[in-house]
């Protein structure tokens, strides 16, 4: 079997899916890319048994065939080659692969494609379409709040809540929660499932942030996303997501409005002096002034800053994890941020002051006990 492909086009596509491959796999075949040639189209597949990523690109070929090629050596060699056509010669009996470039020849030992894991079929899957930018934005705005605690698997992914007129994406690690709603997506039925963190991270890198349409499908155990020349399939998390609605306070009467970038920069400066395990920054709100303070008693570090704000409510002192606030502010768009508060022991709610069309973002963060 022989085919000719552009070196830079191949490298670009392989880089998009190589993140699936784990460095310490149980099965050696999982360290390979599966190459499928069908006339002038090459499909490359990578998997870690939980997630499958596929990309397609045009090649010159006269036959059809399949071969597994070790991913690391192929990627390392392509990174060092200038843009040029490469011809791959595959001996289908020994699985030896010879790559010929303008300057030389390289040989690698492939593997039997029959040993490569089969991908899950999209039978009995429910499908719908959505703009590519909708899922990319949802991933960017929610993924940072996903838990890394494997003892609570239900929180290690993003919860998709489908309704006929919208999709809600929810992520939480029990210290903070993000709820992002898109109203420009029509779903065939009300449903819900949890998609793990790793495939969403990979998907974000593959999909364009534009209005092009993607096809989304889900079955009892799997999630499928298809866009032009790329496809991702992953196993869903088999667990029950916590009832997030009971956590969101119904009544937070006090409202603090701040310039987003000023507040974010002040937090970054002051949090340098905070305790490294808690990242605690105390906010003291009096009238139209906000004071940020942080200290690390162990090292006698201390940082204080003042900034102006708009506030209606009783004077208050409340403490938060600065790292969490900075990540949340990064996810919020617009120049101003609104923080809704009630008491120093109850969750604060962050929202962008201006709402974009077709989307609604709410972020909740639990306060820390003040070090008095």
mmCIF file of C-alpha atoms in Angstrom:
data_model
loop_
_atom_site.group_PDB
_atom_site.id
_atom_site.type_symbol
_atom_site.label_atom_id
_atom_site.label_comp_id
_atom_site.label_asym_id
_atom_site.label_seq_id
_atom_site.Cartn_x
_atom_site.Cartn_y
_atom_site.Cartn_z
ATOM 1 C CA UNK A 1 0.000 0.000 0.000
ATOM 2 C CA UNK A 2 1.308 3.440 -0.914
ATOM 3 C CA UNK A 3 0.085 6.992 -0.331
ATOM 4 C CA UNK A 4 1.493 10.538 -0.612
ATOM 5 C CA UNK A 5 0.636 13.284 1.884
ATOM 6 C CA UNK A 6 1.785 16.813 2.753
ATOM 7 C CA UNK A 7 4.091 16.699 5.804
ATOM 8 C CA UNK A 8 2.749 19.887 7.432
ATOM 9 C CA UNK A 9 -0.930 18.978 6.805
ATOM 10 C CA UNK A 10 -0.361 15.558 8.361
ATOM 11 C CA UNK A 11 1.473 17.011 11.381
ATOM 12 C CA UNK A 12 -1.271 19.591 11.963
ATOM 13 C CA UNK A 13 -3.997 16.925 11.995
ATOM 14 C CA UNK A 14 -1.995 14.522 14.185
ATOM 15 C CA UNK A 15 -1.321 17.281 16.739
ATOM 16 C CA UNK A 16 -5.074 17.785 17.112
ATOM 17 C CA UNK A 17 -5.680 14.195 18.170
ATOM 18 C CA UNK A 18 -2.362 13.179 19.782
ATOM 19 C CA UNK A 19 -3.558 14.466 23.181
ATOM 20 C CA UNK A 20 -5.791 11.388 23.457
ATOM 21 C CA UNK A 21 -2.794 9.069 23.698
ATOM 22 C CA UNK A 22 -1.607 8.410 27.253
ATOM 23 C CA UNK A 23 2.134 8.093 27.888
ATOM 24 C CA UNK A 24 1.751 4.994 30.096
ATOM 25 C CA UNK A 25 -0.806 2.813 28.357
ATOM 26 C CA UNK A 26 -1.736 -0.730 29.305
ATOM 27 C CA UNK A 27 -1.861 -1.920 25.693
ATOM 28 C CA UNK A 28 1.097 -1.075 23.383
ATOM 29 C CA UNK A 29 -1.310 -0.693 20.412
ATOM 30 C CA UNK A 30 -2.821 2.380 22.171
ATOM 31 C CA UNK A 31 0.482 4.197 21.547
ATOM 32 C CA UNK A 32 -0.275 4.041 17.799
ATOM 33 C CA UNK A 33 -2.299 6.025 15.290
ATOM 34 C CA UNK A 34 -4.569 3.926 13.084
ATOM 35 C CA UNK A 35 -4.257 5.056 9.448
ATOM 36 C CA UNK A 36 -7.214 4.184 7.174
ATOM 37 C CA UNK A 37 -6.760 4.861 3.467
ATOM 38 C CA UNK A 38 -9.834 4.944 1.258
ATOM 39 C CA UNK A 39 -8.935 6.122 -2.251
ATOM 40 C CA UNK A 40 -7.844 9.771 -1.820
ATOM 41 C CA UNK A 41 -8.891 10.179 1.796
ATOM 42 C CA UNK A 42 -6.855 9.378 4.891
ATOM 43 C CA UNK A 43 -8.591 8.949 8.253
ATOM 44 C CA UNK A 44 -6.358 8.890 11.332
ATOM 45 C CA UNK A 45 -7.706 7.507 14.610
ATOM 46 C CA UNK A 46 -6.319 7.746 18.162
ATOM 47 C CA UNK A 47 -7.855 6.284 21.310
ATOM 48 C CA UNK A 48 -7.249 5.621 25.009
ATOM 49 C CA UNK A 49 -10.281 3.222 25.183
ATOM 50 C CA UNK A 50 -12.381 5.974 26.855
ATOM 51 C CA UNK A 51 -12.101 8.605 24.102
ATOM 52 C CA UNK A 52 -11.718 8.249 20.329
ATOM 53 C CA UNK A 53 -10.556 11.136 18.106
ATOM 54 C CA UNK A 54 -10.631 10.996 14.303
ATOM 55 C CA UNK A 55 -9.425 13.410 11.632
ATOM 56 C CA UNK A 56 -9.609 13.225 7.841
ATOM 57 C CA UNK A 57 -7.331 14.721 5.200
ATOM 58 C CA UNK A 58 -6.742 14.411 1.483
ATOM 59 C CA UNK A 59 -3.883 12.261 0.189
ATOM 60 C CA UNK A 60 -2.801 10.732 -3.105
ATOM 61 C CA UNK A 61 -3.539 7.016 -3.083
ATOM 62 C CA UNK A 62 -4.809 4.413 -5.511
ATOM 63 C CA UNK A 63 -5.786 1.684 -3.052
ATOM 64 C CA UNK A 64 -7.458 1.161 0.283
ATOM 65 C CA UNK A 65 -5.846 -0.254 3.401
ATOM 66 C CA UNK A 66 -5.128 0.088 7.109
ATOM 67 C CA UNK A 67 -1.980 0.248 9.238
ATOM 68 C CA UNK A 68 -1.064 1.182 12.828
ATOM 69 C CA UNK A 69 1.974 3.497 13.148
ATOM 70 C CA UNK A 70 3.678 4.370 16.486
ATOM 71 C CA UNK A 71 2.561 7.917 17.353
ATOM 72 C CA UNK A 72 5.606 9.316 19.142
ATOM 73 C CA UNK A 73 8.255 8.526 16.528
ATOM 74 C CA UNK A 74 5.978 9.674 13.697
ATOM 75 C CA UNK A 75 5.187 13.000 15.409
ATOM 76 C CA UNK A 76 8.843 13.602 16.361
ATOM 77 C CA UNK A 77 10.016 13.014 12.787
ATOM 78 C CA UNK A 78 7.303 15.218 11.227
ATOM 79 C CA UNK A 79 8.168 18.110 13.575
ATOM 80 C CA UNK A 80 11.691 18.168 12.129
ATOM 81 C CA UNK A 81 10.705 18.009 8.466
ATOM 82 C CA UNK A 82 10.097 21.124 6.331
ATOM 83 C CA UNK A 83 6.867 21.299 4.300
ATOM 84 C CA UNK A 84 7.068 18.723 1.480
ATOM 85 C CA UNK A 85 5.177 15.724 0.086
ATOM 86 C CA UNK A 86 5.988 12.483 1.922
ATOM 87 C CA UNK A 87 5.366 9.079 0.418
ATOM 88 C CA UNK A 88 4.464 6.198 2.721
ATOM 89 C CA UNK A 89 5.140 2.645 1.499
ATOM 90 C CA UNK A 90 3.541 -0.023 3.662
ATOM 91 C CA UNK A 91 4.351 -3.717 3.435
ATOM 92 C CA UNK A 92 1.004 -5.281 4.395
ATOM 93 C CA UNK A 93 2.656 -8.624 5.262
ATOM 94 C CA UNK A 94 5.310 -7.418 7.725
ATOM 95 C CA UNK A 95 3.656 -4.033 8.602
ATOM 96 C CA UNK A 96 6.965 -2.271 7.886
ATOM 97 C CA UNK A 97 6.474 1.400 6.947
ATOM 98 C CA UNK A 98 8.986 3.273 4.776
ATOM 99 C CA UNK A 99 8.636 7.064 4.624
ATOM 100 C CA UNK A 100 10.410 8.832 1.764
ATOM 101 C CA UNK A 101 11.070 12.594 1.877
ATOM 102 C CA UNK A 102 13.022 14.908 -0.461
ATOM 103 C CA UNK A 103 16.206 14.236 1.509
ATOM 104 C CA UNK A 104 15.997 10.714 2.824
ATOM 105 C CA UNK A 105 14.240 7.531 3.831
ATOM 106 C CA UNK A 106 12.969 6.547 7.257
ATOM 107 C CA UNK A 107 11.714 3.162 8.392
ATOM 108 C CA UNK A 108 9.397 2.353 11.285
ATOM 109 C CA UNK A 109 7.747 -0.878 12.315
ATOM 110 C CA UNK A 110 3.968 -0.669 12.240
ATOM 111 C CA UNK A 111 1.462 -3.030 13.852
ATOM 112 C CA UNK A 112 -1.442 -5.167 12.763
ATOM 113 C CA UNK A 113 -4.518 -2.880 12.419
ATOM 114 C CA UNK A 114 -6.779 -5.774 13.462
ATOM 115 C CA UNK A 115 -5.526 -5.343 17.043
ATOM 116 C CA UNK A 116 -6.624 -1.684 17.215
ATOM 117 C CA UNK A 117 -9.727 -1.235 19.442
ATOM 118 C CA UNK A 118 -13.043 -0.910 17.628
ATOM 119 C CA UNK A 119 -14.865 2.371 18.139
ATOM 120 C CA UNK A 120 -18.381 2.518 19.660
ATOM 121 C CA UNK A 121 -21.196 2.655 17.110
ATOM 122 C CA UNK A 122 -23.660 5.549 17.177
ATOM 123 C CA UNK A 123 -26.671 3.227 17.186
ATOM 124 C CA UNK A 124 -29.773 4.420 19.078
ATOM 125 C CA UNK A 125 -28.111 7.823 19.481
ATOM 126 C CA UNK A 126 -30.167 11.006 19.704
ATOM 127 C CA UNK A 127 -28.716 13.737 17.491
ATOM 128 C CA UNK A 128 -29.060 17.507 17.132
ATOM 129 C CA UNK A 129 -27.008 20.391 15.740
ATOM 130 C CA UNK A 130 -25.529 23.486 17.352
ATOM 131 C CA UNK A 131 -23.065 26.241 16.394
ATOM 132 C CA UNK A 132 -19.454 25.227 16.974
ATOM 133 C CA UNK A 133 -18.837 28.461 18.940
ATOM 134 C CA UNK A 134 -21.638 27.530 21.391
ATOM 135 C CA UNK A 135 -19.896 24.380 22.619
ATOM 136 C CA UNK A 136 -16.399 25.962 22.517
ATOM 137 C CA UNK A 137 -17.624 28.912 24.642
ATOM 138 C CA UNK A 138 -19.453 26.568 27.015
ATOM 139 C CA UNK A 139 -16.288 24.492 27.529
ATOM 140 C CA UNK A 140 -14.163 27.619 28.116
ATOM 141 C CA UNK A 141 -16.639 29.019 30.630
ATOM 142 C CA UNK A 142 -17.239 25.827 32.616
ATOM 143 C CA UNK A 143 -14.228 23.502 32.465
ATOM 144 C CA UNK A 144 -12.157 25.363 35.086
ATOM 145 C CA UNK A 145 -14.784 24.612 37.752
ATOM 146 C CA UNK A 146 -14.742 20.829 37.182
ATOM 147 C CA UNK A 147 -13.504 18.772 40.144
ATOM 148 C CA UNK A 148 -10.297 16.697 39.987
ATOM 149 C CA UNK A 149 -11.463 14.468 42.843
ATOM 150 C CA UNK A 150 -11.756 10.901 41.492
ATOM 151 C CA UNK A 151 -13.650 9.875 44.623
ATOM 152 C CA UNK A 152 -16.538 12.001 43.339
ATOM 153 C CA UNK A 153 -16.681 10.955 39.671
ATOM 154 C CA UNK A 154 -19.996 12.759 39.088
ATOM 155 C CA UNK A 155 -18.186 16.092 39.510
ATOM 156 C CA UNK A 156 -15.218 15.286 37.227
ATOM 157 C CA UNK A 157 -17.106 16.317 34.089
ATOM 158 C CA UNK A 158 -19.484 18.921 32.701
ATOM 159 C CA UNK A 159 -23.201 18.256 33.159
ATOM 160 C CA UNK A 160 -25.263 18.785 29.977
ATOM 161 C CA UNK A 161 -28.930 19.513 30.677
ATOM 162 C CA UNK A 162 -30.927 19.480 27.444
ATOM 163 C CA UNK A 163 -34.319 21.132 26.976
ATOM 164 C CA UNK A 164 -36.373 21.733 23.796
ATOM 165 C CA UNK A 165 -35.337 25.413 23.663
ATOM 166 C CA UNK A 166 -31.900 25.463 25.339
ATOM 167 C CA UNK A 167 -28.847 23.622 26.662
ATOM 168 C CA UNK A 168 -27.487 24.235 30.165
ATOM 169 C CA UNK A 169 -23.870 23.383 31.014
ATOM 170 C CA UNK A 170 -23.022 22.994 34.710
ATOM 171 C CA UNK A 171 -19.674 22.340 36.412
ATOM 172 C CA UNK A 172 -18.847 22.289 40.118
ATOM 173 C CA UNK A 173 -16.114 21.140 42.521
ATOM 174 C CA UNK A 174 -18.220 21.833 45.677
ATOM 175 C CA UNK A 175 -16.347 25.139 46.274
ATOM 176 C CA UNK A 176 -17.661 26.910 43.197
ATOM 177 C CA UNK A 177 -20.253 26.319 40.502
ATOM 178 C CA UNK A 178 -20.722 27.555 36.939
ATOM 179 C CA UNK A 179 -24.059 27.453 35.107
ATOM 180 C CA UNK A 180 -23.999 28.511 31.456
ATOM 181 C CA UNK A 181 -27.170 28.472 29.322
ATOM 182 C CA UNK A 182 -27.377 28.654 25.512
ATOM 183 C CA UNK A 183 -30.805 29.510 24.081
ATOM 184 C CA UNK A 184 -29.771 29.232 20.405
ATOM 185 C CA UNK A 185 -29.802 25.410 20.513
ATOM 186 C CA UNK A 186 -32.902 23.289 19.963
ATOM 187 C CA UNK A 187 -32.753 19.778 21.467
ATOM 188 C CA UNK A 188 -35.039 16.921 20.397
ATOM 189 C CA UNK A 189 -35.981 16.071 24.003
ATOM 190 C CA UNK A 190 -35.275 16.891 27.641
ATOM 191 C CA UNK A 191 -32.312 14.824 28.765
ATOM 192 C CA UNK A 192 -29.080 15.007 30.747
ATOM 193 C CA UNK A 193 -25.625 13.390 30.899
ATOM 194 C CA UNK A 194 -22.087 14.089 32.177
ATOM 195 C CA UNK A 195 -19.162 14.446 29.738
ATOM 196 C CA UNK A 196 -15.646 13.919 31.203
ATOM 197 C CA UNK A 197 -13.064 16.699 31.351
ATOM 198 C CA UNK A 198 -10.335 15.237 29.092
ATOM 199 C CA UNK A 199 -12.409 14.807 25.891
ATOM 200 C CA UNK A 200 -13.892 18.305 26.310
ATOM 201 C CA UNK A 201 -10.376 19.750 26.577
ATOM 202 C CA UNK A 202 -9.405 17.935 23.371
ATOM 203 C CA UNK A 203 -12.608 19.015 21.627
ATOM 204 C CA UNK A 204 -11.926 22.670 22.432
ATOM 205 C CA UNK A 205 -8.631 22.453 20.514
ATOM 206 C CA UNK A 206 -10.176 20.814 17.443
ATOM 207 C CA UNK A 207 -13.371 22.828 16.945
ATOM 208 C CA UNK A 208 -13.321 26.331 15.412
ATOM 209 C CA UNK A 209 -14.790 29.214 17.442
ATOM 210 C CA UNK A 210 -17.219 30.246 14.696
ATOM 211 C CA UNK A 211 -20.828 29.754 13.613
ATOM 212 C CA UNK A 212 -20.177 26.598 11.558
ATOM 213 C CA UNK A 213 -22.523 23.779 12.469
ATOM 214 C CA UNK A 214 -21.540 20.693 14.435
ATOM 215 C CA UNK A 215 -23.518 17.519 14.927
ATOM 216 C CA UNK A 216 -23.883 16.358 18.523
ATOM 217 C CA UNK A 217 -25.269 12.933 19.419
ATOM 218 C CA UNK A 218 -25.537 10.886 22.594
ATOM 219 C CA UNK A 219 -26.543 7.362 23.512
ATOM 220 C CA UNK A 220 -26.907 5.654 26.882
ATOM 221 C CA UNK A 221 -23.116 5.414 27.317
ATOM 222 C CA UNK A 222 -21.430 7.598 24.700
ATOM 223 C CA UNK A 223 -21.169 11.174 23.437
ATOM 224 C CA UNK A 224 -20.426 11.946 19.747
ATOM 225 C CA UNK A 225 -19.371 15.246 18.185
ATOM 226 C CA UNK A 226 -18.779 15.592 14.426
ATOM 227 C CA UNK A 227 -17.472 18.656 12.567
ATOM 228 C CA UNK A 228 -16.440 18.574 8.897
ATOM 229 C CA UNK A 229 -13.177 16.561 9.020
ATOM 230 C CA UNK A 230 -13.003 15.812 12.748
ATOM 231 C CA UNK A 231 -14.916 13.538 15.098
ATOM 232 C CA UNK A 232 -14.755 12.782 18.806
ATOM 233 C CA UNK A 233 -16.426 9.923 20.661
ATOM 234 C CA UNK A 234 -16.176 9.517 24.424
ATOM 235 C CA UNK A 235 -17.679 7.447 27.172
ATOM 236 C CA UNK A 236 -20.086 9.318 29.459
ATOM 237 C CA UNK A 237 -19.595 9.387 33.232
ATOM 238 C CA UNK A 238 -21.967 6.833 34.727
ATOM 239 C CA UNK A 239 -23.009 8.728 37.853
ATOM 240 C CA UNK A 240 -25.710 11.051 39.087
ATOM 241 C CA UNK A 241 -24.903 14.768 39.042
ATOM 242 C CA UNK A 242 -25.709 16.587 42.322
ATOM 243 C CA UNK A 243 -28.868 18.716 42.404
ATOM 244 C CA UNK A 244 -27.156 22.017 41.648
ATOM 245 C CA UNK A 245 -30.357 24.103 41.795
ATOM 246 C CA UNK A 246 -30.652 23.767 45.591
ATOM 247 C CA UNK A 247 -27.173 25.294 46.060
ATOM 248 C CA UNK A 248 -27.901 28.549 44.213
ATOM 249 C CA UNK A 249 -29.264 31.108 46.701
ATOM 250 C CA UNK A 250 -32.686 32.512 45.798
ATOM 251 C CA UNK A 251 -32.147 35.792 47.650
ATOM 252 C CA UNK A 252 -28.849 37.670 47.655
ATOM 253 C CA UNK A 253 -30.001 41.250 48.353
ATOM 254 C CA UNK A 254 -26.658 43.120 48.318
ATOM 255 C CA UNK A 255 -25.117 44.014 44.973
ATOM 256 C CA UNK A 256 -21.506 44.967 44.313
ATOM 257 C CA UNK A 257 -20.543 46.263 40.842
ATOM 258 C CA UNK A 258 -16.869 46.449 39.871
ATOM 259 C CA UNK A 259 -14.725 47.171 36.821
ATOM 260 C CA UNK A 260 -13.777 43.611 35.867
ATOM 261 C CA UNK A 261 -10.163 44.073 34.754
ATOM 262 C CA UNK A 262 -9.317 46.426 37.681
ATOM 263 C CA UNK A 263 -10.722 43.907 40.178
ATOM 264 C CA UNK A 264 -8.942 40.980 38.487
ATOM 265 C CA UNK A 265 -5.580 42.788 38.473
ATOM 266 C CA UNK A 266 -5.985 43.881 42.111
ATOM 267 C CA UNK A 267 -6.726 40.270 43.101
ATOM 268 C CA UNK A 268 -3.624 39.055 41.255
ATOM 269 C CA UNK A 269 -1.421 41.600 43.049
ATOM 270 C CA UNK A 270 -2.867 41.104 46.543
ATOM 271 C CA UNK A 271 -3.100 37.295 46.347
ATOM 272 C CA UNK A 272 0.717 37.109 45.994
ATOM 273 C CA UNK A 273 0.797 37.811 49.753
ATOM 274 C CA UNK A 274 -1.910 35.297 50.701
ATOM 275 C CA UNK A 275 -1.500 31.919 52.350
ATOM 276 C CA UNK A 276 -0.521 29.485 49.564
ATOM 277 C CA UNK A 277 -2.862 26.724 50.721
ATOM 278 C CA UNK A 278 -6.025 28.859 50.974
ATOM 279 C CA UNK A 279 -5.281 31.810 48.611
ATOM 280 C CA UNK A 280 -7.544 33.781 50.949
ATOM 281 C CA UNK A 281 -8.266 37.420 50.113
ATOM 282 C CA UNK A 282 -10.661 39.376 52.362
ATOM 283 C CA UNK A 283 -12.993 41.936 50.784
ATOM 284 C CA UNK A 284 -14.129 44.796 53.053
ATOM 285 C CA UNK A 285 -16.958 46.768 51.457
ATOM 286 C CA UNK A 286 -17.911 50.148 52.923
ATOM 287 C CA UNK A 287 -20.046 52.475 50.826
ATOM 288 C CA UNK A 288 -18.349 53.035 47.484
ATOM 289 C CA UNK A 289 -14.967 51.633 48.528
ATOM 290 C CA UNK A 290 -13.676 48.085 48.409
ATOM 291 C CA UNK A 291 -10.567 47.093 50.315
ATOM 292 C CA UNK A 292 -8.744 43.867 49.412
ATOM 293 C CA UNK A 293 -6.380 42.377 51.969
ATOM 294 C CA UNK A 294 -4.356 39.183 52.198
ATOM 295 C CA UNK A 295 -1.794 37.893 54.647
ATOM 296 C CA UNK A 296 0.367 34.879 55.288
ATOM 297 C CA UNK A 297 0.995 34.781 59.028
ATOM 298 C CA UNK A 298 3.707 32.111 58.731
ATOM 299 C CA UNK A 299 5.960 34.411 56.688
ATOM 300 C CA UNK A 300 4.670 37.815 57.886
ATOM 301 C CA UNK A 301 3.501 38.664 54.359
ATOM 302 C CA UNK A 302 0.720 41.200 53.922
ATOM 303 C CA UNK A 303 -0.911 42.968 50.979
ATOM 304 C CA UNK A 304 -3.651 45.629 50.901
ATOM 305 C CA UNK A 305 -5.317 47.566 48.092
ATOM 306 C CA UNK A 306 -8.289 49.889 47.738
ATOM 307 C CA UNK A 307 -10.544 50.432 44.758
ATOM 308 C CA UNK A 308 -13.817 52.206 44.079
ATOM 309 C CA UNK A 309 -17.033 50.264 43.534
ATOM 310 C CA UNK A 310 -20.807 50.612 43.338
ATOM 311 C CA UNK A 311 -22.510 48.899 46.253
ATOM 312 C CA UNK A 312 -25.962 48.843 47.754
ATOM 313 C CA UNK A 313 -26.203 46.942 51.007
ATOM 314 C CA UNK A 314 -24.834 46.802 54.526
ATOM 315 C CA UNK A 315 -21.097 47.167 55.096
ATOM 316 C CA UNK A 316 -19.539 43.737 54.938
ATOM 317 C CA UNK A 317 -16.327 41.798 55.230
ATOM 318 C CA UNK A 318 -16.185 38.515 53.342
ATOM 319 C CA UNK A 319 -13.272 36.291 52.233
ATOM 320 C CA UNK A 320 -12.836 34.212 49.085
ATOM 321 C CA UNK A 321 -10.209 32.041 47.411
ATOM 322 C CA UNK A 322 -8.547 34.588 45.080
ATOM 323 C CA UNK A 323 -7.543 31.898 42.554
ATOM 324 C CA UNK A 324 -11.213 30.916 42.141
ATOM 325 C CA UNK A 325 -12.309 34.546 41.694
ATOM 326 C CA UNK A 326 -9.598 35.231 39.097
ATOM 327 C CA UNK A 327 -10.628 32.173 37.047
ATOM 328 C CA UNK A 328 -14.286 33.188 37.235
ATOM 329 C CA UNK A 329 -13.562 36.752 36.149
ATOM 330 C CA UNK A 330 -11.597 35.339 33.217
ATOM 331 C CA UNK A 331 -14.707 33.396 32.128
ATOM 332 C CA UNK A 332 -16.992 36.452 32.353
ATOM 333 C CA UNK A 333 -17.166 38.802 29.368
ATOM 334 C CA UNK A 334 -17.791 42.549 29.453
ATOM 335 C CA UNK A 335 -16.232 45.468 31.311
ATOM 336 C CA UNK A 336 -18.198 45.168 34.538
ATOM 337 C CA UNK A 337 -18.921 42.345 36.943
ATOM 338 C CA UNK A 338 -21.767 42.137 39.432
ATOM 339 C CA UNK A 339 -21.359 40.210 42.710
ATOM 340 C CA UNK A 340 -24.524 39.414 44.672
ATOM 341 C CA UNK A 341 -24.037 38.814 48.416
ATOM 342 C CA UNK A 342 -26.121 38.228 51.543
ATOM 343 C CA UNK A 343 -23.949 37.325 54.578
ATOM 344 C CA UNK A 344 -20.224 36.556 55.045
ATOM 345 C CA UNK A 345 -21.016 32.819 55.371
ATOM 346 C CA UNK A 346 -23.270 32.415 52.318
ATOM 347 C CA UNK A 347 -22.258 31.894 48.688
ATOM 348 C CA UNK A 348 -21.637 34.883 46.459
ATOM 349 C CA UNK A 349 -23.004 34.985 42.913
ATOM 350 C CA UNK A 350 -20.948 36.488 40.074
ATOM 351 C CA UNK A 351 -22.579 37.600 36.839
ATOM 352 C CA UNK A 352 -21.418 39.750 33.929
ATOM 353 C CA UNK A 353 -23.287 43.080 34.178
ATOM 354 C CA UNK A 354 -24.162 42.930 30.471
ATOM 355 C CA UNK A 355 -25.928 39.911 29.016
ATOM 356 C CA UNK A 356 -25.032 38.611 25.568
ATOM 357 C CA UNK A 357 -27.725 37.377 23.191
ATOM 358 C CA UNK A 358 -28.527 33.671 23.443
ATOM 359 C CA UNK A 359 -26.465 33.126 26.586
ATOM 360 C CA UNK A 360 -26.745 33.425 30.336
ATOM 361 C CA UNK A 361 -23.850 32.917 32.755
ATOM 362 C CA UNK A 362 -24.091 32.485 36.525
ATOM 363 C CA UNK A 363 -21.111 31.626 38.748
ATOM 364 C CA UNK A 364 -21.282 30.804 42.425
ATOM 365 C CA UNK A 365 -18.378 30.785 44.886
ATOM 366 C CA UNK A 366 -18.363 29.671 48.520
ATOM 367 C CA UNK A 367 -16.752 32.072 51.024
ATOM 368 C CA UNK A 368 -13.854 31.198 53.324
ATOM 369 C CA UNK A 369 -13.836 31.701 57.098
ATOM 370 C CA UNK A 370 -12.225 35.029 57.916
ATOM 371 C CA UNK A 371 -8.902 34.967 59.752
ATOM 372 C CA UNK A 372 -9.503 37.513 62.461
#
